[in-house]
Amino acid sequence: MTVTIVGAQLGDEGKGGVVDVFSDAADIIVRYQGGDNAGHTVVEDDEEYKLSLVPSGAIRGKIGVLGNGCVVNPRTLFTEIDKLQDRGLSPDVRVARRAHVILPYHRVIDGIEEDTKEDDDLAAGTTGRGIGPTYEDKAGRRGIRIGDLLDPEVLRARLEYVVPQKRELLSSVYGVDPDEIEDPENAFDIDALYEEYKSYGERLKEEGMTVNSGAFLTQAIEDGNKVMLEGAQGTSLDIDHGVYPYVTSSNPSAGAASVGTGLGVTTVGQGEVIGVIKAYLSRVGTGPLPTELGDIDEQTAGSGTTAEDEIASYIRDRGGEYGTVTGRPRRVGWIDMPMLRHATRTNGFTGIAVNHIDVLAGLETVKVGHSYTLDGEEQLTMPTTTEEWGQCEPNYREFDGWDDVDWKQVSEQGYEALPENAQEYLDYISSELSVPVYAVGVGAERDETIIRKHPF
Ligand code: IMP
């Protein structure tokens, strides 16, 4: 059977922790989209591991698969694997031969395009990992796949077709000399790319790492293995269902768990689909955010009040809502129910996991954006255009806050030990979405998740 884990908001919902607690019962953990734009930290035996590509389960002795819907940067992959091996681990990672490869020129183009878009407020604030340009090449049928790395002749032919186009794009469209790019080096040099990527192919082959993901996983399920399908980012960052164009270039939503692994929709649909929700909202970078609290220079229009800024800072500090790399404060807001109704419909959640209930503790009142008003009418779900979303005025509901308690003790005692007002808040979310709460996160540590129902 399968369990699919999906972010219900804008990424950073704490999916890693949910995957971690539920994957205890899984044999194989599969990523179905995205690439090294997704960072997660795993703590095992007091050792901390920071990963962006290797599925976290691979640290715990499970098989980790990067499905065909992923975009794989072999440099990142092997750096992560080598570091884990240096620390005495032997991660078992398999890569779909149909997955697309991120090449150095994708990263360069990602950066240049973002710079260009900034003048028109269209920059998505990407992670700069080359994700968008790689998916663009996939759709444009000029991508290079993991399977191509295994055959030097095919690799050479693909590079000879695509690299001159990229050079032309850089010089003619962006006015940049491709040979002047220093970081990364040789990003537009066919011979250098060929040698480096051929060697990745040799290593993939030698270590038997590549799979036909659909066939491999279908057989594994028939053999009785339990498979977890792990989405990266969140539904509102989905290229089809998110706040376009401030989105990633893949489909984090659950439909991609089938397309991005090669498992049939009926196989995925017979399993559970768990939506991971953060008890408030956070957002990295630009774009509208109707339930935003306060404002942050250069990221928001600046309509917040001082009282809102104080609440925002309180949540931001307690929730550690600062960018891991830049230290930049993340924008925060109240939970947005239209966004969650949209995510529930799009993904077909069978259960939800709500994280960071502890972060809101100590607030006198906790609000939720229950609905929006748009053009004088009440809306219960997100409008289809991001411009309309930006015009939505939230209609709030208020809940009495809850005190800070010994959350470790609460997690030991279970759901009934949660403060009553927190339970009321969770009941509201669950009944509005008509989906049961499977888990509640009350702290950052592994044992600080209350499990009400285990999906496996
Ligand atoms: P890209 O995925 O690097 O192309 O970035 C596109 C958008 O998705 C940007 O707004 C990123 O901030 C956002 N994004 C990508 N990955 C994550 C993530 O793991 N968490 C939160 N936001 C993300």
CSV table of C-alpha atoms in Angstrom, one decimal, residues 70-348:
chain,number,residue,atom,x,y,z
A,70,CYS,CA,12.1,14.6,-9.9
A,71,VAL,CA,14.9,16.7,-11.4
A,72,VAL,CA,18.2,15.4,-10.2
A,73,ASN,CA,21.5,17.3,-9.8
A,74,PRO,CA,24.1,14.5,-9.7
A,75,ARG,CA,26.6,16.8,-8.1
A,76,THR,CA,24.3,17.4,-5.2
A,77,LEU,CA,23.3,13.7,-5.1
A,78,PHE,CA,26.8,12.3,-4.9
A,79,THR,CA,28.0,15.0,-2.5
A,80,GLU,CA,25.2,14.1,-0.1
A,81,ILE,CA,25.8,10.4,-0.5
A,82,ASP,CA,29.6,10.8,0.0
A,83,LYS,CA,29.1,12.9,3.1
A,84,LEU,CA,26.7,10.3,4.6
A,85,GLN,CA,29.2,7.5,3.7
A,86,ASP,CA,32.0,9.5,5.4
A,87,ARG,CA,29.8,9.5,8.5
A,88,GLY,CA,29.5,5.7,8.4
A,89,LEU,CA,26.1,5.4,6.7
A,90,SER,CA,25.3,3.3,3.6
A,91,PRO,CA,22.3,5.1,2.1
A,92,ASP,CA,20.4,2.9,-0.4
A,93,VAL,CA,19.3,5.5,-3.0
A,94,ARG,CA,17.7,4.6,-6.3
A,95,VAL,CA,17.2,7.0,-9.2
A,96,ALA,CA,14.6,6.7,-11.9
A,97,ARG,CA,16.1,6.5,-15.3
A,98,ARG,CA,13.3,8.7,-16.6
A,99,ALA,CA,14.1,11.5,-14.1
A,100,HIS,CA,15.6,14.6,-15.7
A,101,VAL,CA,19.1,15.9,-14.9
A,102,ILE,CA,19.9,19.4,-13.7
A,103,LEU,CA,23.0,20.6,-15.5
A,104,PRO,CA,25.2,23.6,-14.5
A,105,TYR,CA,23.7,25.8,-17.2
A,106,HIS,CA,20.3,25.4,-15.6
A,107,ARG,CA,21.5,27.0,-12.5
A,108,VAL,CA,23.1,29.9,-14.4
A,109,ILE,CA,19.9,30.5,-16.4
A,110,ASP,CA,17.7,30.3,-13.2
A,111,GLY,CA,19.8,33.2,-11.7
A,112,ILE,CA,19.8,35.3,-14.8
A,113,GLU,CA,16.1,34.9,-15.4
A,114,GLU,CA,15.2,35.8,-11.8
A,115,ASP,CA,17.4,39.0,-12.1
A,116,THR,CA,15.6,39.9,-15.3
A,117,LYS,CA,12.1,39.4,-13.9
A,118,GLU,CA,12.8,41.5,-10.8
A,119,ASP,CA,12.3,44.7,-12.7
A,120,ASP,CA,8.7,43.6,-13.4
A,121,ASP,CA,8.0,42.2,-9.9
A,122,LEU,CA,7.7,38.7,-11.5
A,123,ALA,CA,10.6,37.1,-9.8
A,124,ALA,CA,9.4,34.0,-7.9
A,125,GLY,CA,12.3,34.2,-5.4
A,126,THR,CA,13.5,30.8,-6.6
A,127,THR,CA,16.1,28.7,-4.7
A,128,GLY,CA,18.5,29.2,-7.6
A,129,ARG,CA,19.0,25.5,-8.1
A,130,GLY,CA,18.0,25.4,-11.7
A,131,ILE,CA,14.7,23.7,-11.1
A,132,GLY,CA,12.5,25.8,-13.5
A,133,PRO,CA,15.0,25.7,-16.4
A,134,THR,CA,15.3,21.9,-16.1
A,135,TYR,CA,11.5,21.4,-16.1
A,136,GLU,CA,11.4,23.8,-19.1
A,137,ASP,CA,13.8,21.6,-21.0
A,138,LYS,CA,11.8,18.5,-20.1
A,139,ALA,CA,8.6,20.0,-21.5
A,140,GLY,CA,10.6,21.4,-24.5
A,141,ARG,CA,11.8,17.8,-25.2
A,142,ARG,CA,15.4,18.9,-25.0
A,143,GLY,CA,16.2,17.6,-21.5
A,144,ILE,CA,18.8,15.1,-20.6
A,145,ARG,CA,17.6,12.1,-18.5
A,146,ILE,CA,19.4,9.9,-16.0
A,147,GLY,CA,19.1,7.1,-18.5
A,148,ASP,CA,21.0,9.2,-21.0
A,149,LEU,CA,24.0,9.4,-18.6
A,150,LEU,CA,24.4,5.7,-18.9
A,151,ASP,CA,25.0,5.8,-22.6
A,152,PRO,CA,27.9,8.1,-23.6
A,153,GLU,CA,26.9,8.3,-27.2
A,154,VAL,CA,23.4,9.4,-26.4
A,155,LEU,CA,24.8,11.9,-23.8
A,156,ARG,CA,27.1,13.4,-26.3
A,157,ALA,CA,24.4,13.7,-28.9
A,158,ARG,CA,22.0,15.4,-26.4
A,159,LEU,CA,24.7,17.9,-25.3
A,160,GLU,CA,25.6,18.7,-28.8
A,161,TYR,CA,22.0,19.6,-29.5
A,162,VAL,CA,21.2,21.5,-26.4
A,163,VAL,CA,24.3,23.4,-25.3
A,164,PRO,CA,24.6,25.6,-28.4
A,165,GLN,CA,21.0,26.7,-27.8
A,166,LYS,CA,21.8,27.6,-24.2
A,167,ARG,CA,24.9,29.6,-25.4
A,168,GLU,CA,22.8,31.4,-27.9
A,169,LEU,CA,20.2,32.2,-25.2
A,170,LEU,CA,22.8,33.6,-23.0
A,171,SER,CA,24.6,35.8,-25.5
A,172,SER,CA,21.7,36.9,-27.8
A,173,VAL,CA,18.8,37.2,-25.3
A,174,TYR,CA,20.6,38.1,-22.0
A,175,GLY,CA,23.7,39.7,-23.5
A,176,VAL,CA,26.0,37.5,-21.3
A,177,ASP,CA,29.1,35.7,-22.7
A,178,PRO,CA,28.7,32.1,-21.7
A,179,ASP,CA,32.5,31.6,-21.5
A,180,GLU,CA,32.7,34.4,-18.9
A,181,ILE,CA,30.6,32.5,-16.4
A,182,GLU,CA,32.9,31.5,-13.5
A,183,ASP,CA,30.4,29.9,-11.1
A,184,PRO,CA,29.9,27.1,-11.9
A,185,GLU,CA,32.8,26.7,-14.2
A,186,ASN,CA,32.5,25.2,-17.7
A,187,ALA,CA,28.7,25.4,-17.5
A,188,PHE,CA,28.4,25.9,-21.3
A,189,ASP,CA,31.4,23.7,-22.4
A,190,ILE,CA,30.2,20.5,-24.2
A,191,ASP,CA,33.5,18.6,-23.7
A,192,ALA,CA,33.7,19.4,-20.0
A,193,LEU,CA,30.1,18.6,-19.4
A,194,TYR,CA,30.4,15.4,-21.3
A,195,GLU,CA,33.3,14.1,-19.2
A,196,GLU,CA,31.8,15.1,-15.9
A,197,TYR,CA,28.3,13.7,-16.6
A,198,LYS,CA,29.6,10.6,-18.2
A,199,SER,CA,31.5,9.8,-15.0
A,200,TYR,CA,28.2,10.3,-13.0
A,201,GLY,CA,26.6,7.8,-15.4
A,202,GLU,CA,29.5,5.3,-14.7
A,203,ARG,CA,29.0,5.6,-11.0
A,204,LEU,CA,25.3,5.3,-11.2
A,205,LYS,CA,25.8,2.1,-13.3
A,206,GLU,CA,28.6,0.7,-11.1
A,207,GLU,CA,26.5,1.1,-7.9
A,208,GLY,CA,23.4,-0.3,-9.5
A,209,MET,CA,21.5,2.9,-8.5
A,210,THR,CA,19.1,3.4,-11.4
A,211,VAL,CA,15.6,1.9,-11.7
A,212,ASN,CA,12.6,1.9,-13.9
A,213,SER,CA,10.7,3.5,-11.1
A,214,GLY,CA,7.1,2.4,-12.0
A,215,ALA,CA,8.2,-1.2,-12.5
A,216,PHE,CA,10.4,-1.3,-9.4
A,217,LEU,CA,7.7,0.2,-7.1
A,218,THR,CA,4.8,-1.8,-8.5
A,219,GLN,CA,6.8,-5.0,-7.9
A,220,ALA,CA,7.8,-3.9,-4.4
A,221,ILE,CA,4.1,-3.3,-3.5
A,222,GLU,CA,3.1,-6.7,-5.0
A,223,ASP,CA,5.9,-8.2,-2.8
A,224,GLY,CA,4.1,-6.7,0.3
A,225,ASN,CA,6.4,-3.6,0.8
A,226,LYS,CA,4.9,-0.4,2.2
A,227,VAL,CA,5.7,2.6,0.1
A,228,MET,CA,5.6,6.3,1.2
A,229,LEU,CA,5.3,8.9,-1.5
A,230,GLU,CA,6.8,12.2,-0.4
A,231,GLY,CA,5.8,15.5,-1.9
A,232,ALA,CA,8.2,18.5,-1.7
A,233,GLN,CA,7.0,22.2,-1.4
A,234,GLY,CA,3.3,22.7,-1.1
A,235,THR,CA,0.0,22.8,-3.0
A,236,SER,CA,0.0,26.6,-3.3
A,237,LEU,CA,3.4,26.4,-4.9
A,238,ASP,CA,2.1,23.8,-7.5
A,239,ILE,CA,2.6,25.0,-11.0
A,240,ASP,CA,-1.1,24.2,-11.9
A,241,HIS,CA,-2.9,24.7,-8.6
A,242,GLY,CA,-0.7,27.3,-6.9
A,243,VAL,CA,-0.3,31.0,-6.9
A,244,TYR,CA,1.2,31.3,-10.4
A,245,PRO,CA,3.7,32.7,-11.3
A,246,TYR,CA,5.1,32.7,-7.7
A,247,VAL,CA,5.3,28.9,-7.8
A,248,THR,CA,7.8,26.1,-8.4
A,249,SER,CA,7.9,24.4,-11.7
A,250,SER,CA,6.5,21.0,-10.8
A,251,ASN,CA,3.3,19.5,-9.2
A,252,PRO,CA,3.6,19.0,-5.4
A,253,SER,CA,0.0,18.0,-5.3
A,254,ALA,CA,-1.0,14.3,-4.9
A,255,GLY,CA,-1.8,13.6,-8.6
A,256,ALA,CA,1.9,13.8,-9.3
A,257,ALA,CA,2.5,11.0,-6.9
A,258,SER,CA,1.2,8.8,-9.7
A,259,VAL,CA,2.7,10.5,-12.7
A,260,GLY,CA,6.0,11.2,-10.9
A,261,THR,CA,6.6,7.6,-9.8
A,262,GLY,CA,5.0,5.5,-12.5
A,263,LEU,CA,2.6,3.9,-10.0
A,264,GLY,CA,-1.0,3.8,-11.3
A,265,VAL,CA,-3.5,6.3,-10.0
A,266,THR,CA,-5.6,3.5,-8.7
A,267,THR,CA,-2.7,2.2,-6.6
A,268,VAL,CA,-2.0,5.7,-5.2
A,269,GLY,CA,-5.8,6.3,-4.8
A,270,GLN,CA,-6.3,3.1,-2.7
A,271,GLY,CA,-3.8,4.4,-0.2
A,272,GLU,CA,-3.9,7.3,2.2
A,273,VAL,CA,-3.1,11.0,1.3
A,274,ILE,CA,-2.1,13.0,4.2
A,275,GLY,CA,-2.1,16.8,4.0
A,276,VAL,CA,0.5,18.6,6.2
A,277,ILE,CA,-0.7,21.9,7.6
A,278,LYS,CA,1.2,24.4,9.6
A,279,ALA,CA,-1.0,26.0,12.3
A,280,TYR,CA,-0.3,29.4,10.8
A,281,LEU,CA,1.1,30.5,7.4
A,282,SER,CA,4.6,31.4,6.4
A,283,ARG,CA,5.9,32.6,3.0
A,284,VAL,CA,9.3,33.1,1.6
A,285,GLY,CA,9.7,36.0,-0.9
A,286,THR,CA,7.1,38.0,-2.8
A,287,GLY,CA,3.5,37.7,-3.9
A,288,PRO,CA,0.1,38.3,-2.2
A,289,LEU,CA,-0.7,36.8,1.2
A,290,PRO,CA,-4.2,37.9,2.3
A,291,THR,CA,-4.0,36.8,5.9
A,292,GLU,CA,-0.5,38.2,6.4
A,293,LEU,CA,0.4,39.7,9.8
A,294,GLY,CA,2.4,42.8,9.8
A,295,ASP,CA,4.9,43.4,7.0
A,296,ILE,CA,8.5,42.9,6.2
A,297,ASP,CA,10.5,45.4,4.1
A,298,GLU,CA,11.0,44.6,0.4
A,299,GLN,CA,8.6,41.6,0.6
A,300,THR,CA,5.2,43.1,1.3
A,301,ALA,CA,3.2,46.2,0.5
A,302,GLY,CA,3.5,47.4,4.1
A,303,SER,CA,-0.1,47.5,5.3
A,304,GLY,CA,0.4,46.0,8.7
A,305,THR,CA,-0.2,47.6,12.1
A,306,THR,CA,2.2,47.7,15.0
A,307,ALA,CA,0.0,45.2,17.0
A,308,GLU,CA,0.1,42.8,14.0
A,309,ASP,CA,3.9,43.2,13.7
A,310,GLU,CA,4.2,42.2,17.4
A,311,ILE,CA,2.2,39.0,16.8
A,312,ALA,CA,4.1,38.3,13.7
A,313,SER,CA,7.5,38.7,15.5
A,314,TYR,CA,6.2,36.5,18.3
A,315,ILE,CA,5.2,33.7,15.9
A,316,ARG,CA,8.3,34.2,13.8
A,317,ASP,CA,10.7,33.9,16.7
A,318,ARG,CA,8.9,30.9,18.3
A,319,GLY,CA,8.5,29.1,15.0
A,320,GLY,CA,12.1,29.9,13.9
A,321,GLU,CA,10.7,31.4,10.7
A,322,TYR,CA,14.0,32.6,9.3
A,323,GLY,CA,15.5,31.4,6.0
A,324,THR,CA,18.0,28.6,6.7
A,325,VAL,CA,20.6,30.0,4.3
A,326,THR,CA,20.0,33.7,4.3
A,327,GLY,CA,18.6,34.2,7.8
A,328,ARG,CA,16.0,36.4,6.1
A,329,PRO,CA,12.7,36.7,8.2
A,330,ARG,CA,9.9,34.8,6.6
A,331,ARG,CA,6.5,36.5,6.2
A,332,VAL,CA,3.9,35.0,8.6
A,333,GLY,CA,0.1,35.1,8.7
A,334,TRP,CA,-3.0,33.5,10.1
A,335,ILE,CA,-4.1,30.2,8.7
A,336,ASP,CA,-6.0,30.6,5.4
A,337,MET,CA,-9.0,28.3,5.2
A,338,PRO,CA,-9.8,28.9,1.6
A,339,MET,CA,-6.3,27.8,0.8
A,340,LEU,CA,-6.8,24.7,2.8
A,341,ARG,CA,-10.2,23.9,1.2
A,342,HIS,CA,-8.5,24.3,-2.2
A,343,ALA,CA,-5.7,21.9,-1.1
A,344,THR,CA,-8.1,19.4,0.3
A,345,ARG,CA,-10.1,19.2,-2.9
A,346,THR,CA,-7.1,19.2,-5.2
A,347,ASN,CA,-5.3,16.4,-3.3
A,348,GLY,CA,-8.2,14.4,-1.9
